[in-house]
Amino acid sequence: MSIASTQKRGFGAILWDYLTTVDHKKIGNMYIAAGAFFFILGGLEALIIRIQLVKPENDFISAGLYNEMITMHGTTMIFFAATPLLIGLMNAIMPLQIGARDVAFPFLNSLGFWLFLAGGLLMNCSWFLGGAPDAGWTAYAPLSVVSPGHGTDFYVMGLQLSGAGTLMGGINFLVTIVTMRAPGMTYMRMPLFTWTTFIASVLILFAFPALTVGLFLLMFDRMFGSAFFDIALGGNSIIWQHLFWIFGHPEVYILILPAFGMFSEILPVFSKKRLFGYTSMVFATILIAFLGFMVWAHHMFTVGLGPTANAIFSVATMAIAVPTGIKIFNWLATMWGGSIKINSAMLWTLAFIPSFTIGGMTGVMVAISTADYQYHDTYFVIAHFHYVIVGGVVFGILAGLTYWWPKLFGKVLNETLGKIAFWLFFIGFHLTFFIQHFLGLMGMPRRYWVFLEGQGLDTGNLISTIGAFLMAIGSVVFVYNVIITSIKGEKAPADPWGDGRTLEWSIPSPPPEYNFKQLPLVRGLDPLWIEKMEGNNKMTPAEPLDDIHMPNGSILPFIMTIGFTIASFGFIYQVDHSAWLIAVFGGMAIALGTMLARSLKDDDGYHIHKEDLEKEVD
Amino acid sequence: MTNNTNIDKINSFQKQEQKQEMKHQVITFVLMIVFTLIAFLAVASDLDKIFVIPLILILAVVQVGFQFYYFMHMKDKGHEIISTLIFSGIWIAAVAILTFTTIIWW
Ligand code: HEM
Ligand SMILES: [Cu+2]
């Protein structure tokens, strides 16, 4: 094994390896790479939006293109950048943290990735095929039903594909955490990142079906002449908003909870102190998830639900600030009295705390339903959710990437470049979005193509655009850091930070394909730290060295995805010409055929033999 | 010697357990058939709708419970996470249905 892997392989072999891989680490890396690609794409769209808004009555892009830009920016960032980057980190790290050799369903894992990628690429194909979706990332009916062209059809099919992939990922993580924890790894010994992965997966499991249903209704309204959202024919367009936000609000917690988890890993390591209030952190996570399902109508205060409904959802929403506050105080208390080391992972974390808190405070402001009549659909809301999503989720992803980069790719990112990237991004972020609170309060509506001169909005918008460019430069520095590190970086040891506490730091960086030669025995929270404190610098094995059973790679998930993608194109275009039904049936035949092949052919995997394992050095 | 008696004890304990389990399964199975018969009879009879519809619904809920707890073993140990997840799902669906029936379709 080791001999083969040290030999140089051709490009074809590497490509085939990635197309067929079922290894959670490789799939995680592919999620991260694809997520980064879409993050850059969404970032470019953001820059175009900000250039358009740099001065009053600008005509950098047309009104129609502007609508496409804002729709694609939001959709890309939420579904194809933030979510996959987080799922990638969960995939690569969570099994290591619980001492597992892979996820529960490696095949499903690969299928989930390819479906997500296909969904993202499919939706972006719309740019070249007559125009992108333009009904906003929320695709409110009736606009989304009547929006001409195929843009919104691409939105529907793209999200349907990638949503199915995400759902598979969530179920996979749930089963993995329930069934594959190493000996001694009880629930209350799981690292916080594993906990938040678990809870975020529960949210995925319960929230995504609402989106799936909504998208199906929209698909039938647009393609097959149904009238679920058509008031003239007895439908009800508000149902879309409910379905979207029953999914949408939990989705924002799907994003933020794993970020919370990552900060809860980074702070103890660089404060050299155990996480303060572990139990209350777990409890707060569960409470946030629970409440997160009962607040969705706070996005619909101005729809006219009536004072009773508004009041109930308003109070429920404000309640979420309580467990969130518990977490903030726990993080602060973790640092209290610790021996703090400030490196770039830690800088992102330290910057997150105040930035996110500002977002939480404006959250409580917009949660006051009466006041929200003023805030709603203005730049104030834009400022609110960018403070929580960029200041929380994006900072979290960048912190997590910096922290786990050595574990993922075997090299530590350059510190100086990391700090430069941080400061540029951090200053740019606050320049861009802080001023938007005031633009919103002055009445600047969101989603408008231009603003007028002489309304006091000029300077604010200019500052905001300058900030956006600083963020862009910061991101470029981060990418440059990645490139430089992969060329010049030195190989990282198993525990490059020296103070690693959790299981992933007890195995080589990057880990071998089987992760743990022998499953570790977990004796408490922060198992590696416990061993270190007792003078052992490695984990005690829980089993004798033996053959390791591994799953075989498979190209079937990739083929299945191609089938579904062809069928999606068929659905989109069969409205124009029924010949496209061939693509629908052909694509489905490919997908279902591969499913059949997978079900009928037994694949027992293979074993890595004890003798080969003994030969490999740690 | 002692070893043997221990194993015998365990064996007889397991047999006891299995017998018990079998009994439960048969009883629930018979009950479910009875419930189904009652449901059919209620519909066939000339009873008032106001009475029949809730009755059928209640019987259905009980049957789902039997299905989960006895046939799908949710009553056994090691199913805590699964039942928590199922009940969370039911709760979320219930909240959604409640909102839909009260503020969209009232
Ligand atoms: C203390 C916690 C929070 C509260 C009380 C809160 C409250 C709200 C409310 C009431 C709105 C609707 C405002 C309007 O449209 O008029 C809103 C919008 C939004 N929030 Fe939050 N929020 C919180 C945290 C978060 C977090 C953690 C995220 C994401 C990570 C988030 C993401 C969003 C997004 C994306 C929108 C705008 C959606 C859109 O209309 O396009 N919020 N929030
Ligand atoms: Cu919300």
Short mmCIF file of N, CA and C in Angstrom, two decimals, chain A residues 244-396:
data_model
loop_
_atom_site.label_atom_id
_atom_site.label_comp_id
_atom_site.label_asym_id
_atom_site.label_seq_id
_atom_site.Cartn_x
_atom_site.Cartn_y
_atom_site.Cartn_z
N PHE A 244 -40.74 27.96 2.53
CA PHE A 244 -39.35 28.38 2.38
C PHE A 244 -38.73 28.70 3.72
N TRP A 245 -39.48 29.40 4.59
CA TRP A 245 -38.85 29.80 5.86
C TRP A 245 -38.89 28.70 6.91
N ILE A 246 -39.82 27.75 6.81
CA ILE A 246 -39.74 26.58 7.70
C ILE A 246 -38.42 25.87 7.45
N PHE A 247 -38.00 25.89 6.18
CA PHE A 247 -36.66 25.43 5.87
C PHE A 247 -35.61 26.50 6.20
N GLY A 248 -35.90 27.74 5.78
CA GLY A 248 -34.87 28.78 5.73
C GLY A 248 -34.32 29.16 7.09
N HIS A 249 -35.19 29.29 8.09
CA HIS A 249 -34.62 29.67 9.37
C HIS A 249 -33.75 28.57 9.97
N PRO A 250 -34.23 27.31 10.03
CA PRO A 250 -33.31 26.26 10.47
C PRO A 250 -32.01 26.23 9.66
N GLU A 251 -32.10 26.55 8.36
CA GLU A 251 -30.89 26.56 7.53
C GLU A 251 -29.84 27.52 8.09
N VAL A 252 -30.27 28.71 8.55
CA VAL A 252 -29.25 29.62 9.09
C VAL A 252 -28.60 29.02 10.34
N TYR A 253 -29.34 28.19 11.07
CA TYR A 253 -28.72 27.52 12.22
C TYR A 253 -27.90 26.32 11.80
N ILE A 254 -28.25 25.71 10.66
CA ILE A 254 -27.39 24.67 10.11
C ILE A 254 -26.02 25.27 9.82
N LEU A 255 -26.02 26.54 9.40
CA LEU A 255 -24.75 27.19 9.09
C LEU A 255 -24.02 27.61 10.36
N ILE A 256 -24.74 28.20 11.31
CA ILE A 256 -24.01 28.82 12.41
C ILE A 256 -23.59 27.81 13.47
N LEU A 257 -24.38 26.74 13.68
CA LEU A 257 -24.02 25.80 14.76
C LEU A 257 -22.65 25.16 14.54
N PRO A 258 -22.36 24.64 13.33
CA PRO A 258 -21.00 24.08 13.15
C PRO A 258 -19.92 25.13 13.37
N ALA A 259 -20.22 26.39 12.98
CA ALA A 259 -19.22 27.45 13.23
C ALA A 259 -19.02 27.61 14.73
N PHE A 260 -20.11 27.61 15.50
CA PHE A 260 -19.99 27.65 16.97
C PHE A 260 -19.10 26.50 17.43
N GLY A 261 -19.32 25.33 16.86
CA GLY A 261 -18.54 24.16 17.24
C GLY A 261 -17.06 24.37 17.00
N MET A 262 -16.74 24.96 15.85
CA MET A 262 -15.31 25.15 15.54
C MET A 262 -14.66 26.12 16.52
N PHE A 263 -15.37 27.22 16.83
CA PHE A 263 -14.80 28.16 17.79
C PHE A 263 -14.61 27.48 19.14
N SER A 264 -15.54 26.59 19.49
CA SER A 264 -15.43 25.89 20.77
C SER A 264 -14.29 24.88 20.78
N GLU A 265 -13.76 24.52 19.60
CA GLU A 265 -12.57 23.67 19.55
C GLU A 265 -11.30 24.53 19.64
N ILE A 266 -11.34 25.66 18.93
CA ILE A 266 -10.14 26.48 18.81
C ILE A 266 -9.80 27.17 20.13
N LEU A 267 -10.84 27.71 20.80
CA LEU A 267 -10.57 28.46 22.03
C LEU A 267 -9.86 27.65 23.10
N PRO A 268 -10.31 26.42 23.44
CA PRO A 268 -9.60 25.66 24.48
C PRO A 268 -8.16 25.36 24.10
N VAL A 269 -7.92 25.05 22.80
CA VAL A 269 -6.56 24.69 22.40
C VAL A 269 -5.61 25.87 22.58
N PHE A 270 -6.04 27.05 22.13
CA PHE A 270 -5.13 28.19 22.19
C PHE A 270 -5.25 28.99 23.49
N SER A 271 -6.13 28.55 24.40
CA SER A 271 -6.13 29.12 25.75
C SER A 271 -5.53 28.12 26.73
N LYS A 272 -5.21 26.93 26.23
CA LYS A 272 -4.67 25.85 27.06
C LYS A 272 -5.55 25.60 28.27
N LYS A 273 -6.86 25.57 28.02
CA LYS A 273 -7.81 25.40 29.12
C LYS A 273 -8.98 24.62 28.59
N ARG A 274 -9.60 23.82 29.44
CA ARG A 274 -10.73 23.07 28.93
C ARG A 274 -11.91 24.03 28.69
N LEU A 275 -12.78 23.66 27.75
CA LEU A 275 -13.91 24.52 27.40
C LEU A 275 -14.76 24.78 28.64
N PHE A 276 -15.05 26.05 28.88
CA PHE A 276 -15.86 26.40 30.05
C PHE A 276 -17.31 26.00 29.80
N GLY A 277 -17.91 25.34 30.77
CA GLY A 277 -19.34 25.02 30.68
C GLY A 277 -19.70 24.09 29.55
N TYR A 278 -18.94 23.00 29.40
CA TYR A 278 -19.20 22.06 28.31
C TYR A 278 -20.67 21.65 28.26
N THR A 279 -21.20 21.24 29.42
CA THR A 279 -22.58 20.74 29.45
C THR A 279 -23.57 21.81 29.01
N SER A 280 -23.35 23.05 29.47
CA SER A 280 -24.28 24.10 29.09
C SER A 280 -24.14 24.44 27.61
N MET A 281 -22.93 24.24 27.05
CA MET A 281 -22.75 24.44 25.61
C MET A 281 -23.60 23.44 24.83
N VAL A 282 -23.55 22.17 25.25
CA VAL A 282 -24.34 21.14 24.58
C VAL A 282 -25.82 21.47 24.70
N PHE A 283 -26.21 21.83 25.91
CA PHE A 283 -27.61 22.14 26.17
C PHE A 283 -28.06 23.34 25.33
N ALA A 284 -27.21 24.38 25.26
CA ALA A 284 -27.57 25.57 24.49
C ALA A 284 -27.72 25.23 23.01
N THR A 285 -26.83 24.35 22.51
CA THR A 285 -26.92 23.95 21.10
C THR A 285 -28.27 23.29 20.82
N ILE A 286 -28.66 22.36 21.71
CA ILE A 286 -29.92 21.66 21.51
C ILE A 286 -31.09 22.63 21.59
N LEU A 287 -31.01 23.55 22.55
CA LEU A 287 -32.10 24.51 22.73
C LEU A 287 -32.24 25.42 21.50
N ILE A 288 -31.11 25.86 20.96
CA ILE A 288 -31.15 26.71 19.77
C ILE A 288 -31.83 25.95 18.63
N ALA A 289 -31.46 24.68 18.47
CA ALA A 289 -32.03 23.88 17.39
C ALA A 289 -33.54 23.73 17.59
N PHE A 290 -33.93 23.48 18.84
CA PHE A 290 -35.35 23.28 19.14
C PHE A 290 -36.13 24.56 18.84
N LEU A 291 -35.66 25.68 19.39
CA LEU A 291 -36.36 26.94 19.15
C LEU A 291 -36.30 27.35 17.68
N GLY A 292 -35.20 26.99 17.02
CA GLY A 292 -35.00 27.38 15.63
C GLY A 292 -36.13 26.95 14.71
N PHE A 293 -36.88 25.93 15.12
CA PHE A 293 -37.98 25.46 14.29
C PHE A 293 -39.28 26.18 14.56
N MET A 294 -39.30 27.07 15.54
CA MET A 294 -40.58 27.68 15.90
C MET A 294 -40.57 29.18 15.70
N VAL A 295 -39.71 29.66 14.82
CA VAL A 295 -39.57 31.11 14.67
C VAL A 295 -39.67 31.58 13.23
N TRP A 296 -39.93 30.64 12.30
CA TRP A 296 -39.73 31.02 10.90
C TRP A 296 -40.54 32.22 10.45
N ALA A 297 -41.73 32.43 11.08
CA ALA A 297 -42.59 33.51 10.60
C ALA A 297 -42.03 34.89 10.92
N HIS A 298 -40.86 34.97 11.65
CA HIS A 298 -40.30 36.31 11.85
C HIS A 298 -39.80 36.90 10.53
N HIS A 299 -39.72 36.09 9.49
CA HIS A 299 -39.39 36.64 8.17
C HIS A 299 -40.63 37.18 7.48
N MET A 300 -41.80 36.98 8.11
CA MET A 300 -43.06 37.28 7.44
C MET A 300 -43.94 38.22 8.26
N PHE A 301 -43.29 38.98 9.16
CA PHE A 301 -44.08 39.88 10.02
C PHE A 301 -44.96 40.83 9.22
N THR A 302 -44.47 41.29 8.06
CA THR A 302 -45.22 42.30 7.32
C THR A 302 -46.20 41.70 6.32
N VAL A 303 -46.33 40.36 6.34
CA VAL A 303 -47.22 39.71 5.39
C VAL A 303 -48.69 39.93 5.77
N GLY A 304 -48.93 40.12 7.07
CA GLY A 304 -50.30 40.29 7.52
C GLY A 304 -50.82 39.05 8.21
N LEU A 305 -49.97 38.43 9.03
CA LEU A 305 -50.40 37.23 9.73
C LEU A 305 -51.34 37.56 10.87
N GLY A 306 -51.38 38.82 11.25
CA GLY A 306 -52.22 39.22 12.39
C GLY A 306 -51.39 39.37 13.63
N PRO A 307 -51.88 40.16 14.58
CA PRO A 307 -51.10 40.49 15.78
C PRO A 307 -50.78 39.28 16.65
N THR A 308 -51.70 38.30 16.76
CA THR A 308 -51.44 37.15 17.62
C THR A 308 -50.25 36.35 17.10
N ALA A 309 -50.31 35.98 15.82
CA ALA A 309 -49.23 35.20 15.24
C ALA A 309 -47.92 35.97 15.32
N ASN A 310 -47.94 37.24 14.97
CA ASN A 310 -46.72 38.04 15.04
C ASN A 310 -46.15 38.05 16.45
N ALA A 311 -47.01 38.20 17.44
CA ALA A 311 -46.53 38.26 18.82
C ALA A 311 -45.87 36.94 19.22
N ILE A 312 -46.53 35.82 18.89
CA ILE A 312 -45.98 34.52 19.27
C ILE A 312 -44.60 34.32 18.64
N PHE A 313 -44.50 34.58 17.34
CA PHE A 313 -43.23 34.35 16.66
C PHE A 313 -42.17 35.35 17.11
N SER A 314 -42.62 36.55 17.48
CA SER A 314 -41.68 37.55 17.95
C SER A 314 -41.03 37.10 19.25
N VAL A 315 -41.85 36.65 20.20
CA VAL A 315 -41.32 36.22 21.50
C VAL A 315 -40.44 34.98 21.34
N ALA A 316 -40.90 34.02 20.53
CA ALA A 316 -40.10 32.81 20.31
C ALA A 316 -38.74 33.18 19.75
N THR A 317 -38.72 34.14 18.81
CA THR A 317 -37.45 34.53 18.20
C THR A 317 -36.51 35.14 19.22
N MET A 318 -37.06 36.04 20.04
CA MET A 318 -36.18 36.67 21.03
C MET A 318 -35.62 35.65 21.99
N ALA A 319 -36.38 34.57 22.25
CA ALA A 319 -35.92 33.55 23.19
C ALA A 319 -34.61 32.93 22.73
N ILE A 320 -34.38 32.87 21.42
CA ILE A 320 -33.15 32.24 20.92
C ILE A 320 -31.91 33.00 21.38
N ALA A 321 -32.09 34.29 21.64
CA ALA A 321 -30.93 35.06 22.07
C ALA A 321 -30.38 34.54 23.40
N VAL A 322 -31.23 33.86 24.20
CA VAL A 322 -30.77 33.40 25.52
C VAL A 322 -29.70 32.29 25.40
N PRO A 323 -30.01 31.15 24.75
CA PRO A 323 -28.94 30.15 24.62
C PRO A 323 -27.72 30.67 23.87
N THR A 324 -27.96 31.57 22.89
CA THR A 324 -26.83 32.13 22.17
C THR A 324 -25.95 32.94 23.12
N GLY A 325 -26.60 33.70 24.02
CA GLY A 325 -25.85 34.47 25.00
C GLY A 325 -25.05 33.56 25.92
N ILE A 326 -25.65 32.44 26.33
CA ILE A 326 -24.93 31.48 27.18
C ILE A 326 -23.62 31.09 26.53
N LYS A 327 -23.70 30.83 25.22
CA LYS A 327 -22.49 30.41 24.50
C LYS A 327 -21.43 31.51 24.51
N ILE A 328 -21.87 32.74 24.23
CA ILE A 328 -20.91 33.85 24.19
C ILE A 328 -20.15 33.93 25.52
N PHE A 329 -20.90 33.86 26.63
CA PHE A 329 -20.25 33.98 27.94
C PHE A 329 -19.32 32.80 28.19
N ASN A 330 -19.72 31.60 27.75
CA ASN A 330 -18.85 30.44 27.93
C ASN A 330 -17.53 30.61 27.19
N TRP A 331 -17.60 31.17 25.97
CA TRP A 331 -16.35 31.37 25.23
C TRP A 331 -15.45 32.36 25.96
N LEU A 332 -16.06 33.44 26.43
CA LEU A 332 -15.26 34.43 27.15
C LEU A 332 -14.63 33.79 28.39
N ALA A 333 -15.43 33.01 29.12
CA ALA A 333 -14.92 32.39 30.34
C ALA A 333 -13.86 31.34 30.04
N THR A 334 -13.91 30.74 28.84
CA THR A 334 -12.87 29.78 28.48
C THR A 334 -11.52 30.47 28.41
N MET A 335 -11.53 31.69 27.88
CA MET A 335 -10.25 32.40 27.75
C MET A 335 -9.76 32.95 29.09
N TRP A 336 -10.69 33.22 29.97
CA TRP A 336 -10.38 33.83 31.27
C TRP A 336 -9.32 33.02 32.01
N GLY A 337 -8.18 33.64 32.26
CA GLY A 337 -7.15 32.95 33.03
C GLY A 337 -6.39 31.90 32.25
N GLY A 338 -6.67 31.77 30.95
CA GLY A 338 -5.93 30.78 30.17
C GLY A 338 -4.61 31.36 29.70
N SER A 339 -3.69 30.49 29.21
CA SER A 339 -2.48 31.05 28.62
C SER A 339 -2.74 31.14 27.12
N ILE A 340 -3.11 32.36 26.71
CA ILE A 340 -3.66 32.56 25.37
C ILE A 340 -2.57 32.76 24.34
N LYS A 341 -2.69 32.03 23.22
CA LYS A 341 -1.74 32.19 22.12
C LYS A 341 -2.54 32.77 20.96
N ILE A 342 -2.12 33.92 20.44
CA ILE A 342 -2.90 34.53 19.37
C ILE A 342 -2.23 34.29 18.03
N ASN A 343 -2.80 33.37 17.26
CA ASN A 343 -2.35 33.17 15.89
C ASN A 343 -3.55 33.43 14.98
N SER A 344 -3.43 33.13 13.69
CA SER A 344 -4.51 33.59 12.81
C SER A 344 -5.82 32.85 13.08
N ALA A 345 -5.76 31.55 13.43
CA ALA A 345 -7.01 30.85 13.76
C ALA A 345 -7.68 31.55 14.94
N MET A 346 -6.87 31.94 15.90
CA MET A 346 -7.39 32.59 17.09
C MET A 346 -7.91 34.00 16.77
N LEU A 347 -7.24 34.70 15.84
CA LEU A 347 -7.70 36.04 15.46
C LEU A 347 -9.11 35.99 14.89
N TRP A 348 -9.36 35.03 14.00
CA TRP A 348 -10.71 34.90 13.45
C TRP A 348 -11.71 34.67 14.59
N THR A 349 -11.31 33.85 15.56
CA THR A 349 -12.21 33.52 16.66
C THR A 349 -12.49 34.75 17.52
N LEU A 350 -11.40 35.49 17.84
CA LEU A 350 -11.58 36.67 18.68
C LEU A 350 -12.44 37.71 17.96
N ALA A 351 -12.26 37.82 16.64
CA ALA A 351 -13.03 38.80 15.88
C ALA A 351 -14.49 38.36 15.78
N PHE A 352 -14.70 37.06 15.79
CA PHE A 352 -16.07 36.54 15.69
C PHE A 352 -16.93 37.00 16.85
N ILE A 353 -16.39 36.97 18.06
CA ILE A 353 -17.25 37.19 19.22
C ILE A 353 -17.96 38.54 19.17
N PRO A 354 -17.26 39.67 19.06
CA PRO A 354 -18.01 40.94 18.98
C PRO A 354 -18.82 41.07 17.69
N SER A 355 -18.27 40.63 16.56
CA SER A 355 -19.00 40.79 15.30
C SER A 355 -20.32 40.06 15.37
N PHE A 356 -20.28 38.80 15.82
CA PHE A 356 -21.50 38.02 15.87
C PHE A 356 -22.48 38.62 16.89
N THR A 357 -21.94 39.13 17.99
CA THR A 357 -22.83 39.69 19.00
C THR A 357 -23.60 40.89 18.45
N ILE A 358 -22.93 41.72 17.64
CA ILE A 358 -23.64 42.83 17.00
C ILE A 358 -24.78 42.27 16.15
N GLY A 359 -24.50 41.23 15.38
CA GLY A 359 -25.53 40.61 14.54
C GLY A 359 -26.67 40.06 15.38
N GLY A 360 -26.35 39.49 16.52
CA GLY A 360 -27.39 38.96 17.40
C GLY A 360 -28.25 40.08 17.96
N MET A 361 -27.60 41.21 18.28
CA MET A 361 -28.37 42.34 18.80
C MET A 361 -29.32 42.91 17.76
N THR A 362 -28.82 43.12 16.53
CA THR A 362 -29.75 43.60 15.50
C THR A 362 -30.81 42.54 15.23
N GLY A 363 -30.47 41.27 15.46
CA GLY A 363 -31.46 40.19 15.32
C GLY A 363 -32.62 40.40 16.27
N VAL A 364 -32.30 40.70 17.53
CA VAL A 364 -33.37 40.94 18.49
C VAL A 364 -34.17 42.19 18.10
N MET A 365 -33.47 43.18 17.52
CA MET A 365 -34.19 44.38 17.07
C MET A 365 -35.21 44.03 15.98
N VAL A 366 -34.77 43.29 14.95
CA VAL A 366 -35.72 42.96 13.88
C VAL A 366 -36.76 41.95 14.34
N ALA A 367 -36.49 41.29 15.47
CA ALA A 367 -37.46 40.32 15.97
C ALA A 367 -38.64 41.00 16.65
N ILE A 368 -38.52 42.28 16.94
CA ILE A 368 -39.65 43.02 17.52
C ILE A 368 -40.60 43.33 16.37
N SER A 369 -41.74 42.63 16.32
CA SER A 369 -42.51 42.63 15.08
C SER A 369 -42.99 44.02 14.70
N THR A 370 -43.35 44.84 15.68
CA THR A 370 -43.83 46.17 15.33
C THR A 370 -42.71 47.00 14.72
N ALA A 371 -41.51 46.92 15.30
CA ALA A 371 -40.40 47.69 14.77
C ALA A 371 -39.98 47.17 13.41
N ASP A 372 -40.21 45.88 13.18
CA ASP A 372 -39.77 45.28 11.92
C ASP A 372 -40.49 45.87 10.71
N TYR A 373 -41.66 46.48 10.94
CA TYR A 373 -42.32 47.15 9.80
C TYR A 373 -41.41 48.22 9.23
N GLN A 374 -40.56 48.81 10.07
CA GLN A 374 -39.59 49.78 9.58
C GLN A 374 -38.37 49.10 8.96
N TYR A 375 -37.86 48.07 9.64
CA TYR A 375 -36.60 47.46 9.20
C TYR A 375 -36.78 46.59 7.96
N HIS A 376 -37.94 45.94 7.88
CA HIS A 376 -38.09 44.87 6.90
C HIS A 376 -37.78 45.34 5.48
N ASP A 377 -37.06 44.50 4.74
CA ASP A 377 -36.71 44.79 3.35
C ASP A 377 -35.92 46.08 3.17
N THR A 378 -35.19 46.48 4.21
CA THR A 378 -34.24 47.58 4.03
C THR A 378 -32.84 47.03 4.21
N TYR A 379 -31.85 47.91 4.04
CA TYR A 379 -30.47 47.49 4.23
C TYR A 379 -30.16 47.13 5.67
N PHE A 380 -31.06 47.48 6.61
CA PHE A 380 -30.83 47.08 7.99
C PHE A 380 -30.82 45.56 8.11
N VAL A 381 -31.75 44.92 7.42
CA VAL A 381 -31.80 43.45 7.45
C VAL A 381 -30.56 42.88 6.76
N ILE A 382 -30.14 43.52 5.66
CA ILE A 382 -28.91 43.07 4.99
C ILE A 382 -27.74 43.13 5.96
N ALA A 383 -27.68 44.23 6.72
CA ALA A 383 -26.58 44.37 7.68
C ALA A 383 -26.69 43.28 8.75
N HIS A 384 -27.91 43.06 9.26
CA HIS A 384 -28.10 42.03 10.29
C HIS A 384 -27.57 40.68 9.82
N PHE A 385 -28.04 40.22 8.66
CA PHE A 385 -27.69 38.83 8.36
C PHE A 385 -26.26 38.70 7.85
N HIS A 386 -25.68 39.79 7.33
CA HIS A 386 -24.27 39.65 7.00
C HIS A 386 -23.39 39.66 8.25
N TYR A 387 -23.82 40.37 9.29
CA TYR A 387 -23.05 40.29 10.54
C TYR A 387 -23.06 38.88 11.11
N VAL A 388 -24.21 38.21 11.06
CA VAL A 388 -24.21 36.85 11.59
C VAL A 388 -23.59 35.84 10.63
N ILE A 389 -23.83 36.04 9.32
CA ILE A 389 -23.33 35.02 8.39
C ILE A 389 -21.85 35.23 8.09
N VAL A 390 -21.43 36.45 7.80
CA VAL A 390 -20.00 36.65 7.54
C VAL A 390 -19.23 36.63 8.87
N GLY A 391 -19.71 37.45 9.83
CA GLY A 391 -19.01 37.52 11.12
C GLY A 391 -19.08 36.22 11.88
N GLY A 392 -20.07 35.39 11.62
CA GLY A 392 -20.19 34.11 12.32
C GLY A 392 -19.71 32.96 11.45
N VAL A 393 -20.43 32.72 10.36
CA VAL A 393 -20.18 31.51 9.58
C VAL A 393 -18.87 31.61 8.80
N VAL A 394 -18.66 32.72 8.08
CA VAL A 394 -17.45 32.81 7.25
C VAL A 394 -16.20 32.89 8.13
N PHE A 395 -16.25 33.71 9.18
CA PHE A 395 -15.11 33.74 10.11
C PHE A 395 -14.87 32.32 10.65
N GLY A 396 -15.95 31.62 10.96
CA GLY A 396 -15.84 30.26 11.49
C GLY A 396 -15.15 29.34 10.49
#
